[in-house]
Amino acid sequence: GEACARIFAESGARLILTARRKEKLLRLAEDLNDQFNSDVVVEGLDVRDSKAVESFVENLSAPYDSIDILVNNAGMNWDGVCWKMTEDQWDRVIEVNLKGYFNFVRQVAPLFKEQKYGKIINITSRGAFRGDAAGQRAGGAAARARQPGDAGRRLPRPDEEPPPGTP
């Protein structure tokens, strides 16, 4: 996430950065402003909370009331052997790594359609495609469970209509 923010800041983009831990983002925003004179907004936000994501996007104001690029970078893992991972731990990984992406895309896709422009960049860890050799560590299990979601996250472009009969 930080590397992406630096690249966009260096190119002169206005940035909206969100994360559960706002403090880390505030330090990054200050650094980006010092280094690139960047216009950065920081918001503490849990991507698992669909209502919070909805409210955040709905309440964006000028000059941030249009979004050109969404970078989905939220991700987490629970390190340890998968047979010791609790169902709550598993659910939290899936909620951050998959549901978080869905929550943001669901909110910005209508904006992209209205603007007739928008790009979505979904970032995942290499562990989603690799894991450990035996898939025995939670890093392997949770990351690999995320793989079909990552591979299947190609969503319709903002100008595409859903196929006929799609609810």
Tab-separated table of N, CA and C in Angstrom:
chain	number	residue	atom	x	y	z
A	1	GLY	N	0.798	-1.192	0.000
A	1	GLY	CA	0.000	0.000	0.000
A	1	GLY	C	0.846	1.264	0.000
A	2	GLU	N	1.870	1.263	0.840
A	2	GLU	CA	2.721	2.443	0.920
A	2	GLU	C	3.435	2.690	-0.397
A	3	ALA	N	3.928	1.631	-1.034
A	3	ALA	CA	4.624	1.790	-2.313
A	3	ALA	C	3.687	2.380	-3.365
A	4	CYS	N	2.459	1.911	-3.402
A	4	CYS	CA	1.470	2.463	-4.345
A	4	CYS	C	1.225	3.937	-4.049
A	5	ALA	N	1.053	4.264	-2.784
A	5	ALA	CA	0.799	5.657	-2.402
A	5	ALA	C	1.954	6.542	-2.845
A	6	ARG	N	3.171	6.066	-2.682
A	6	ARG	CA	4.342	6.850	-3.083
A	6	ARG	C	4.372	7.066	-4.601
A	7	ILE	N	4.081	6.039	-5.343
A	7	ILE	CA	4.077	6.160	-6.810
A	7	ILE	C	3.016	7.156	-7.261
A	8	PHE	N	1.815	7.040	-6.713
A	8	PHE	CA	0.742	7.966	-7.097
A	8	PHE	C	1.045	9.394	-6.635
A	9	ALA	N	1.590	9.534	-5.431
A	9	ALA	CA	1.933	10.869	-4.926
A	9	ALA	C	2.998	11.519	-5.805
A	10	GLU	N	3.987	10.744	-6.180
A	10	GLU	CA	5.055	11.271	-7.030
A	10	GLU	C	4.501	11.743	-8.380
A	11	SER	N	3.436	11.095	-8.854
A	11	SER	CA	2.845	11.480	-10.145
A	11	SER	C	1.891	12.667	-10.009
A	12	GLY	N	1.678	13.137	-8.758
A	12	GLY	CA	0.837	14.310	-8.544
A	12	GLY	C	-0.616	14.010	-8.235
A	13	ALA	N	-0.950	12.759	-8.011
A	13	ALA	CA	-2.339	12.386	-7.711
A	13	ALA	C	-2.752	12.859	-6.321
A	14	ARG	N	-4.040	13.215	-6.187
A	14	ARG	CA	-4.623	13.437	-4.856
A	14	ARG	C	-4.951	12.058	-4.296
A	15	LEU	N	-4.646	11.855	-3.027
A	15	LEU	CA	-4.793	10.527	-2.436
A	15	LEU	C	-5.779	10.527	-1.285
A	16	ILE	N	-6.550	9.457	-1.214
A	16	ILE	CA	-7.367	9.145	-0.053
A	16	ILE	C	-6.853	7.808	0.459
A	17	LEU	N	-6.312	7.794	1.657
A	17	LEU	CA	-5.753	6.588	2.238
A	17	LEU	C	-6.626	6.147	3.401
A	18	THR	N	-6.980	4.863	3.420
A	18	THR	CA	-7.773	4.338	4.527
A	18	THR	C	-7.095	3.095	5.092
A	19	ALA	N	-7.262	2.914	6.384
A	19	ALA	CA	-6.761	1.727	7.071
A	19	ALA	C	-7.370	1.707	8.465
A	20	ARG	N	-7.332	0.545	9.079
A	20	ARG	CA	-7.826	0.449	10.455
A	20	ARG	C	-6.980	1.292	11.382
A	21	ARG	N	-5.678	1.310	11.143
A	21	ARG	CA	-4.754	2.050	12.011
A	21	ARG	C	-4.405	3.388	11.358
A	22	LYS	N	-5.181	4.384	11.688
A	22	LYS	CA	-5.027	5.711	11.093
A	22	LYS	C	-3.683	6.345	11.424
A	23	GLU	N	-3.115	6.033	12.578
A	23	GLU	CA	-1.869	6.652	13.016
A	23	GLU	C	-0.743	6.413	12.012
A	24	LYS	N	-0.647	5.185	11.511
A	24	LYS	CA	0.398	4.870	10.535
A	24	LYS	C	0.191	5.674	9.253
A	25	LEU	N	-1.056	5.843	8.870
A	25	LEU	CA	-1.355	6.607	7.655
A	25	LEU	C	-1.023	8.080	7.822
A	26	LEU	N	-1.237	8.613	9.023
A	26	LEU	CA	-0.926	10.017	9.256
A	26	LEU	C	0.569	10.281	9.061
A	27	ARG	N	1.394	9.363	9.542
A	27	ARG	CA	2.841	9.503	9.334
A	27	ARG	C	3.193	9.418	7.849
A	28	LEU	N	2.554	8.490	7.142
A	28	LEU	CA	2.800	8.352	5.703
A	28	LEU	C	2.338	9.601	4.958
A	29	ALA	N	1.163	10.113	5.295
A	29	ALA	CA	0.643	11.317	4.640
A	29	ALA	C	1.585	12.495	4.841
A	30	GLU	N	2.110	12.646	6.051
A	30	GLU	CA	3.056	13.730	6.327
A	30	GLU	C	4.310	13.577	5.479
A	31	ASP	N	4.800	12.352	5.385
A	31	ASP	CA	5.988	12.082	4.577
A	31	ASP	C	5.715	12.368	3.092
A	32	LEU	N	4.562	11.945	2.578
A	32	LEU	CA	4.223	12.187	1.177
A	32	LEU	C	4.075	13.677	0.895
A	33	ASN	N	3.523	14.387	1.854
A	33	ASN	CA	3.378	15.833	1.693
A	33	ASN	C	4.757	16.505	1.676
A	34	ASP	N	5.622	16.097	2.595
A	34	ASP	CA	6.974	16.667	2.654
A	34	ASP	C	7.767	16.353	1.387
A	35	GLN	N	7.683	15.106	0.954
A	35	GLN	CA	8.510	14.662	-0.164
A	35	GLN	C	7.964	15.094	-1.527
A	36	PHE	N	6.628	15.050	-1.699
A	36	PHE	CA	6.048	15.298	-3.024
A	36	PHE	C	5.057	16.453	-3.044
A	37	ASN	N	4.883	17.129	-1.907
A	37	ASN	CA	3.869	18.173	-1.783
A	37	ASN	C	2.486	17.630	-2.164
A	38	SER	N	2.186	16.445	-1.663
A	38	SER	CA	0.960	15.729	-2.022
A	38	SER	C	-0.238	16.177	-1.215
A	39	ASP	N	-1.365	16.130	-1.867
A	39	ASP	CA	-2.662	16.390	-1.248
A	39	ASP	C	-3.202	15.035	-0.793
A	40	VAL	N	-3.206	14.785	0.526
A	40	VAL	CA	-3.552	13.471	1.061
A	40	VAL	C	-4.617	13.609	2.144
A	41	VAL	N	-5.662	12.799	2.025
A	41	VAL	CA	-6.690	12.680	3.059
A	41	VAL	C	-6.523	11.306	3.690
A	42	VAL	N	-6.616	11.234	5.013
A	42	VAL	CA	-6.442	9.987	5.744
A	42	VAL	C	-7.706	9.700	6.545
A	43	GLU	N	-8.144	8.455	6.508
A	43	GLU	CA	-9.353	8.065	7.235
A	43	GLU	C	-9.152	6.690	7.856
A	44	GLY	N	-9.460	6.570	9.134
A	44	GLY	CA	-9.472	5.267	9.781
A	44	GLY	C	-10.743	4.539	9.376
A	45	LEU	N	-10.605	3.339	8.837
A	45	LEU	CA	-11.758	2.630	8.294
A	45	LEU	C	-11.490	1.131	8.292
A	46	ASP	N	-12.456	0.368	8.741
A	46	ASP	CA	-12.372	-1.089	8.705
A	46	ASP	C	-13.133	-1.560	7.469
A	47	VAL	N	-12.433	-2.119	6.489
A	47	VAL	CA	-13.051	-2.507	5.220
A	47	VAL	C	-14.102	-3.601	5.381
A	48	ARG	N	-14.104	-4.297	6.508
A	48	ARG	CA	-15.103	-5.341	6.749
A	48	ARG	C	-16.479	-4.747	7.022
A	49	ASP	N	-16.523	-3.488	7.422
A	49	ASP	CA	-17.768	-2.827	7.817
A	49	ASP	C	-18.419	-2.161	6.599
A	50	SER	N	-19.373	-2.846	5.986
A	50	SER	CA	-19.976	-2.348	4.742
A	50	SER	C	-20.665	-1.003	4.931
A	51	LYS	N	-21.280	-0.789	6.074
A	51	LYS	CA	-21.957	0.498	6.334
A	51	LYS	C	-20.939	1.631	6.457
A	52	ALA	N	-19.815	1.362	7.098
A	52	ALA	CA	-18.771	2.386	7.232
A	52	ALA	C	-18.178	2.732	5.868
A	53	VAL	N	-17.959	1.727	5.032
A	53	VAL	CA	-17.425	1.970	3.690
A	53	VAL	C	-18.439	2.769	2.872
A	54	GLU	N	-19.693	2.378	2.951
A	54	GLU	CA	-20.756	3.092	2.231
A	54	GLU	C	-20.813	4.559	2.669
A	55	SER	N	-20.810	4.796	3.962
A	55	SER	CA	-20.866	6.153	4.491
A	55	SER	C	-19.644	6.958	4.061
A	56	PHE	N	-18.478	6.338	4.115
A	56	PHE	CA	-17.247	7.018	3.725
A	56	PHE	C	-17.320	7.486	2.269
A	57	VAL	N	-17.696	6.600	1.369
A	57	VAL	CA	-17.749	6.953	-0.057
A	57	VAL	C	-18.839	7.984	-0.316
A	58	GLU	N	-20.000	7.818	0.310
A	58	GLU	CA	-21.101	8.770	0.111
A	58	GLU	C	-20.757	10.172	0.598
A	59	ASN	N	-19.895	10.268	1.601
A	59	ASN	CA	-19.584	11.566	2.194
A	59	ASN	C	-18.300	12.201	1.673
A	60	LEU	N	-17.750	11.663	0.604
A	60	LEU	CA	-16.589	12.314	0.003
A	60	LEU	C	-17.013	13.670	-0.533
A	61	SER	N	-16.164	14.669	-0.359
A	61	SER	CA	-16.488	16.003	-0.843
A	61	SER	C	-15.355	16.535	-1.711
A	62	ALA	N	-15.667	17.565	-2.475
A	62	ALA	CA	-14.695	18.146	-3.410
A	62	ALA	C	-13.416	18.496	-2.675
A	63	PRO	N	-12.284	18.301	-3.253
A	63	PRO	CA	-12.050	17.800	-4.607
A	63	PRO	C	-12.002	16.280	-4.683
A	64	TYR	N	-12.442	15.600	-3.642
A	64	TYR	CA	-12.371	14.139	-3.590
A	64	TYR	C	-13.704	13.473	-3.904
A	65	ASP	N	-14.621	14.188	-4.544
A	65	ASP	CA	-15.929	13.599	-4.803
A	65	ASP	C	-15.955	12.775	-6.085
A	66	SER	N	-14.833	12.697	-6.768
A	66	SER	CA	-14.712	11.742	-7.870
A	66	SER	C	-13.483	10.888	-7.577
A	67	ILE	N	-13.572	9.646	-7.946
A	67	ILE	CA	-12.476	8.707	-7.731
A	67	ILE	C	-12.093	8.175	-9.102
A	68	ASP	N	-10.824	8.220	-9.418
A	68	ASP	CA	-10.361	7.701	-10.700
A	68	ASP	C	-9.824	6.278	-10.580
A	69	ILE	N	-9.168	6.002	-9.457
A	69	ILE	CA	-8.545	4.692	-9.273
A	69	ILE	C	-8.796	4.222	-7.842
A	70	LEU	N	-9.280	2.999	-7.715
A	70	LEU	CA	-9.413	2.351	-6.412
A	70	LEU	C	-8.323	1.292	-6.322
A	71	VAL	N	-7.489	1.390	-5.305
A	71	VAL	CA	-6.480	0.358	-5.060
A	71	VAL	C	-6.941	-0.424	-3.838
A	72	ASN	N	-7.357	-1.652	-4.068
A	72	ASN	CA	-7.747	-2.546	-2.985
A	72	ASN	C	-6.498	-3.265	-2.520
A	73	ASN	N	-6.068	-2.942	-1.306
A	73	ASN	CA	-4.817	-3.493	-0.811
A	73	ASN	C	-4.962	-4.083	0.590
A	74	ALA	N	-6.129	-4.008	1.171
A	74	ALA	CA	-6.308	-4.541	2.520
A	74	ALA	C	-6.079	-6.045	2.509
A	75	GLY	N	-5.372	-6.514	3.496
A	75	GLY	CA	-5.133	-7.942	3.587
A	75	GLY	C	-4.566	-8.288	4.945
A	76	MET	N	-4.836	-9.501	5.361
A	76	MET	CA	-4.307	-9.981	6.634
A	76	MET	C	-4.175	-11.484	6.574
A	77	ASN	N	-3.484	-12.029	7.539
A	77	ASN	CA	-3.355	-13.467	7.651
A	77	ASN	C	-3.232	-13.821	9.122
A	78	TRP	N	-3.439	-15.058	9.420
A	78	TRP	CA	-3.260	-15.560	10.766
A	78	TRP	C	-2.180	-16.611	10.668
A	79	ASP	N	-1.017	-16.325	11.205
A	79	ASP	CA	0.101	-17.234	11.037
A	79	ASP	C	0.018	-18.343	12.064
A	80	GLY	N	0.132	-19.533	11.607
A	80	GLY	CA	0.099	-20.705	12.468
A	80	GLY	C	-0.434	-21.881	11.676
A	81	VAL	N	-0.400	-23.047	12.246
A	81	VAL	CA	-0.889	-24.225	11.534
A	81	VAL	C	-2.405	-24.159	11.414
A	82	CYS	N	-2.920	-24.587	10.273
A	82	CYS	CA	-4.350	-24.403	10.000
A	82	CYS	C	-5.240	-25.189	10.954
A	83	TRP	N	-4.781	-26.328	11.472
A	83	TRP	CA	-5.642	-27.094	12.365
A	83	TRP	C	-5.759	-26.475	13.751
A	84	LYS	N	-4.963	-25.431	14.015
A	84	LYS	CA	-5.103	-24.704	15.272
A	84	LYS	C	-5.814	-23.365	15.079
A	85	MET	N	-6.167	-23.066	13.852
A	85	MET	CA	-6.852	-21.808	13.538
A	85	MET	C	-8.324	-21.955	13.918
A	86	THR	N	-8.849	-20.966	14.629
A	86	THR	CA	-10.260	-21.030	15.007
A	86	THR	C	-11.131	-20.567	13.838
A	87	GLU	N	-12.389	-20.889	13.909
A	87	GLU	CA	-13.318	-20.436	12.867
A	87	GLU	C	-13.408	-18.912	12.847
A	88	ASP	N	-13.354	-18.275	14.013
A	88	ASP	CA	-13.371	-16.806	14.059
A	88	ASP	C	-12.143	-16.215	13.377
A	89	GLN	N	-10.973	-16.824	13.591
A	89	GLN	CA	-9.762	-16.344	12.925
A	89	GLN	C	-9.899	-16.486	11.406
A	90	TRP	N	-10.371	-17.628	10.968
A	90	TRP	CA	-10.587	-17.865	9.541
A	90	TRP	C	-11.560	-16.829	8.970
A	91	ASP	N	-12.678	-16.629	9.649
A	91	ASP	CA	-13.685	-15.668	9.172
A	91	ASP	C	-13.112	-14.261	9.065
A	92	ARG	N	-12.290	-13.875	10.014
A	92	ARG	CA	-11.714	-12.524	9.972
A	92	ARG	C	-10.806	-12.354	8.752
A	93	VAL	N	-9.992	-13.360	8.455
A	93	VAL	CA	-9.129	-13.306	7.277
A	93	VAL	C	-9.974	-13.154	6.013
A	94	ILE	N	-11.004	-13.954	5.886
A	94	ILE	CA	-11.855	-13.914	4.688
A	94	ILE	C	-12.603	-12.584	4.615
A	95	GLU	N	-13.066	-12.085	5.759
A	95	GLU	CA	-13.793	-10.803	5.765
A	95	GLU	C	-12.906	-9.648	5.305
A	96	VAL	N	-11.657	-9.622	5.748
A	96	VAL	CA	-10.748	-8.551	5.319
A	96	VAL	C	-10.338	-8.761	3.867
A	97	ASN	N	-9.897	-9.969	3.545
A	97	ASN	CA	-9.278	-10.219	2.255
A	97	ASN	C	-10.258	-10.295	1.092
A	98	LEU	N	-11.478	-10.694	1.328
A	98	LEU	CA	-12.453	-10.780	0.241
A	98	LEU	C	-13.616	-9.807	0.411
A	99	LYS	N	-14.253	-9.849	1.568
A	99	LYS	CA	-15.404	-8.971	1.771
A	99	LYS	C	-14.998	-7.499	1.721
A	100	GLY	N	-13.825	-7.171	2.218
A	100	GLY	CA	-13.358	-5.789	2.167
A	100	GLY	C	-13.253	-5.278	0.744
A	101	TYR	N	-12.749	-6.102	-0.140
A	101	TYR	CA	-12.660	-5.732	-1.556
A	101	TYR	C	-14.063	-5.489	-2.107
A	102	PHE	N	-14.958	-6.424	-1.835
A	102	PHE	CA	-16.344	-6.312	-2.299
A	102	PHE	C	-16.994	-5.027	-1.791
A	103	ASN	N	-16.803	-4.717	-0.520
A	103	ASN	CA	-17.443	-3.530	0.058
A	103	ASN	C	-17.036	-2.257	-0.679
A	104	PHE	N	-15.762	-2.116	-0.998
A	104	PHE	CA	-15.311	-0.911	-1.697
A	104	PHE	C	-15.737	-0.906	-3.158
A	105	VAL	N	-15.583	-2.024	-3.845
A	105	VAL	CA	-15.955	-2.073	-5.264
A	105	VAL	C	-17.442	-1.783	-5.422
A	106	ARG	N	-18.247	-2.327	-4.541
A	106	ARG	CA	-19.696	-2.103	-4.614
A	106	ARG	C	-20.038	-0.623	-4.495
A	107	GLN	N	-19.247	0.116	-3.742
A	107	GLN	CA	-19.534	1.542	-3.558
A	107	GLN	C	-18.970	2.411	-4.681
A	108	VAL	N	-17.804	2.069	-5.210
A	108	VAL	CA	-17.209	2.946	-6.227
A	108	VAL	C	-17.645	2.606	-7.640
A	109	ALA	N	-18.075	1.393	-7.908
A	109	ALA	CA	-18.485	1.022	-9.269
A	109	ALA	C	-19.583	1.937	-9.816
A	110	PRO	N	-20.605	2.287	-9.030
A	110	PRO	CA	-21.608	3.225	-9.566
A	110	PRO	C	-21.015	4.599	-9.896
A	111	LEU	N	-20.041	5.055	-9.106
A	111	LEU	CA	-19.367	6.320	-9.413
A	111	LEU	C	-18.613	6.210	-10.732
A	112	PHE	N	-17.926	5.100	-10.927
A	112	PHE	CA	-17.184	4.888	-12.164
A	112	PHE	C	-18.132	4.861	-13.363
A	113	LYS	N	-19.246	4.211	-13.188
A	113	LYS	CA	-20.232	4.135	-14.285
A	113	LYS	C	-20.745	5.535	-14.620
A	114	GLU	N	-21.070	6.313	-13.602
A	114	GLU	CA	-21.560	7.681	-13.809
A	114	GLU	C	-20.486	8.556	-14.463
A	115	GLN	N	-19.240	8.406	-14.032
A	115	GLN	CA	-18.137	9.188	-14.584
A	115	GLN	C	-17.711	8.706	-15.974
A	116	LYS	N	-18.149	7.476	-16.297
A	116	LYS	CA	-17.710	6.794	-17.517
A	116	LYS	C	-16.196	6.541	-17.497
A	117	TYR	N	-15.658	6.422	-16.320
A	117	TYR	CA	-14.239	6.147	-16.162
A	117	TYR	C	-13.970	5.641	-14.751
A	118	GLY	N	-13.009	4.770	-14.643
A	118	GLY	CA	-12.546	4.313	-13.341
A	118	GLY	C	-11.728	3.054	-13.494
A	119	LYS	N	-10.745	2.921	-12.658
A	119	LYS	CA	-9.868	1.748	-12.665
A	119	LYS	C	-9.852	1.148	-11.274
A	120	ILE	N	-9.812	-0.191	-11.224
A	120	ILE	CA	-9.710	-0.907	-9.961
A	120	ILE	C	-8.455	-1.757	-10.010
A	121	ILE	N	-7.598	-1.569	-9.028
A	121	ILE	CA	-6.380	-2.365	-8.902
A	121	ILE	C	-6.532	-3.196	-7.639
A	122	ASN	N	-6.589	-4.512	-7.808
A	122	ASN	CA	-6.682	-5.421	-6.675
A	122	ASN	C	-5.315	-6.031	-6.423
A	123	ILE	N	-4.847	-5.892	-5.205
A	123	ILE	CA	-3.522	-6.392	-4.842
A	123	ILE	C	-3.692	-7.519	-3.836
A	124	THR	N	-2.949	-8.590	-4.033
A	124	THR	CA	-2.964	-9.708	-3.107
A	124	THR	C	-1.524	-10.110	-2.817
A	125	SER	N	-1.349	-10.926	-1.813
A	125	SER	CA	-0.006	-11.406	-1.506
A	125	SER	C	0.343	-12.569	-2.426
A	126	ARG	N	1.621	-12.803	-2.561
A	126	ARG	CA	2.055	-13.968	-3.339
A	126	ARG	C	1.597	-15.252	-2.663
A	127	GLY	N	1.359	-15.193	-1.358
A	127	GLY	CA	0.910	-16.372	-0.635
A	127	GLY	C	-0.430	-16.894	-1.123
A	128	ALA	N	-1.226	-16.028	-1.726
A	128	ALA	CA	-2.511	-16.474	-2.260
A	128	ALA	C	-2.324	-17.461	-3.397
A	129	PHE	N	-1.178	-17.413	-4.030
A	129	PHE	CA	-0.922	-18.305	-5.145
A	129	PHE	C	0.131	-19.357	-4.832
A	130	ARG	N	0.793	-19.182	-3.683
A	130	ARG	CA	1.898	-20.044	-3.333
A	130	ARG	C	1.625	-20.783	-2.033
A	131	GLY	N	1.364	-20.048	-0.946
A	131	GLY	CA	1.212	-20.670	0.366
A	131	GLY	C	2.470	-21.417	0.734
A	132	ASP	N	2.400	-22.304	1.725
A	132	ASP	CA	3.578	-23.111	2.004
A	132	ASP	C	3.454	-24.434	1.255
A	133	ALA	N	4.506	-25.178	1.242
A	133	ALA	CA	4.557	-26.372	0.399
A	133	ALA	C	3.436	-27.357	0.713
A	134	ALA	N	3.145	-27.565	1.975
A	134	ALA	CA	2.131	-28.552	2.339
A	134	ALA	C	0.773	-27.924	2.609
A	135	GLY	N	0.689	-26.602	2.585
A	135	GLY	CA	-0.576	-25.946	2.900
A	135	GLY	C	-0.966	-26.136	4.345
A	136	GLN	N	0.021	-26.431	5.195
A	136	GLN	CA	-0.283	-26.746	6.580
A	136	GLN	C	-0.292	-25.532	7.481
A	137	ARG	N	0.394	-24.496	7.104
A	137	ARG	CA	0.388	-23.299	7.931
A	137	ARG	C	-0.820	-22.476	7.545
A	138	ALA	N	-1.351	-21.760	8.507
A	138	ALA	CA	-2.511	-20.925	8.213
A	138	ALA	C	-2.192	-19.945	7.097
A	139	GLY	N	-0.932	-19.531	7.026
A	139	GLY	CA	-0.531	-18.650	5.935
A	139	GLY	C	-0.834	-19.283	4.601
A	140	GLY	N	-0.621	-20.577	4.520
A	140	GLY	CA	-0.942	-21.279	3.292
A	140	GLY	C	-2.434	-21.484	3.158
A	141	ALA	N	-3.067	-21.960	4.208
A	141	ALA	CA	-4.485	-22.283	4.129
A	141	ALA	C	-5.351	-21.054	3.882
A	142	ALA	N	-5.161	-20.014	4.682
A	142	ALA	CA	-5.989	-18.827	4.540
A	142	ALA	C	-5.694	-18.114	3.237
A	143	ALA	N	-4.424	-18.013	2.902
A	143	ALA	CA	-4.067	-17.336	1.653
A	143	ALA	C	-4.572	-18.126	0.460
A	144	ARG	N	-4.460	-19.431	0.498
A	144	ARG	CA	-4.934	-20.244	-0.618
A	144	ARG	C	-6.460	-20.215	-0.717
A	145	ALA	N	-7.142	-20.132	0.393
A	145	ALA	CA	-8.605	-20.031	0.341
A	145	ALA	C	-9.012	-18.738	-0.339
A	146	ARG	N	-8.166	-17.741	-0.234
A	146	ARG	CA	-8.449	-16.451	-0.860
A	146	ARG	C	-8.202	-16.485	-2.363
A	147	GLN	N	-7.386	-17.435	-2.837
A	147	GLN	CA	-6.980	-17.458	-4.235
A	147	GLN	C	-8.146	-17.436	-5.216
A	148	PRO	N	-9.180	-18.278	-5.074
A	148	PRO	CA	-10.267	-18.204	-6.050
A	148	PRO	C	-10.933	-16.830	-6.059
A	149	GLY	N	-11.019	-16.203	-4.886
A	149	GLY	CA	-11.585	-14.862	-4.837
A	149	GLY	C	-10.705	-13.867	-5.558
A	150	ASP	N	-9.395	-13.977	-5.377
A	150	ASP	CA	-8.473	-13.073	-6.066
A	150	ASP	C	-8.519	-13.299	-7.562
A	151	ALA	N	-8.446	-14.538	-7.973
A	151	ALA	CA	-8.422	-14.834	-9.401
A	151	ALA	C	-9.743	-14.460	-10.061
A	152	GLY	N	-10.829	-14.547	-9.315
A	152	GLY	CA	-12.138	-14.263	-9.883
A	152	GLY	C	-12.619	-12.848	-9.665
A	153	ARG	N	-11.727	-11.979	-9.203
A	153	ARG	CA	-12.165	-10.626	-8.889
A	153	ARG	C	-12.169	-9.702	-10.081
A	154	ARG	N	-12.122	-10.237	-11.290
A	154	ARG	CA	-12.266	-9.380	-12.457
A	154	ARG	C	-13.733	-9.001	-12.502
A	155	LEU	N	-14.000	-7.757	-12.286
A	155	LEU	CA	-15.364	-7.263	-12.244
A	155	LEU	C	-15.675	-6.542	-13.536
A	156	PRO	N	-16.968	-6.400	-13.865
A	156	PRO	CA	-17.309	-5.683	-15.091
A	156	PRO	C	-16.745	-4.266	-15.067
A	157	ARG	N	-16.346	-3.792	-16.242
A	157	ARG	CA	-15.928	-2.401	-16.350
A	157	ARG	C	-17.122	-1.521	-16.018
A	158	PRO	N	-16.882	-0.267	-15.602
A	158	PRO	CA	-17.996	0.620	-15.253
A	158	PRO	C	-18.991	0.836	-16.383
A	159	ASP	N	-18.545	0.702	-17.636
A	159	ASP	CA	-19.467	0.914	-18.750
A	159	ASP	C	-20.163	-0.368	-19.192
A	160	GLU	N	-19.833	-1.493	-18.549
A	160	GLU	CA	-20.448	-2.757	-18.910
A	160	GLU	C	-21.757	-2.950	-18.149
A	161	GLU	N	-22.711	-3.487	-18.844
A	161	GLU	CA	-23.971	-3.864	-18.204
A	161	GLU	C	-23.850	-5.326	-17.790
A	162	PRO	N	-24.543	-5.721	-16.740
A	162	PRO	CA	-24.515	-7.131	-16.373
A	162	PRO	C	-25.214	-7.955	-17.456
A	163	PRO	N	-24.855	-9.228	-17.565
A	163	PRO	CA	-25.505	-10.086	-18.557
A	163	PRO	C	-27.009	-10.126	-18.330
A	164	PRO	N	-27.800	-10.311	-19.410
A	164	PRO	CA	-29.264	-10.408	-19.236
A	164	PRO	C	-29.622	-11.489	-18.232
A	165	GLY	N	-30.591	-11.196	-17.420
A	165	GLY	CA	-31.050	-12.139	-16.410
A	165	GLY	C	-30.283	-12.084	-15.107
A	166	THR	N	-29.263	-11.240	-15.041
A	166	THR	CA	-28.517	-11.096	-13.787
A	166	THR	C	-29.345	-10.273	-12.817
A	167	PRO	N	-29.575	-10.782	-11.618
A	167	PRO	CA	-30.407	-10.009	-10.669
A	167	PRO	C	-29.730	-8.740	-10.208
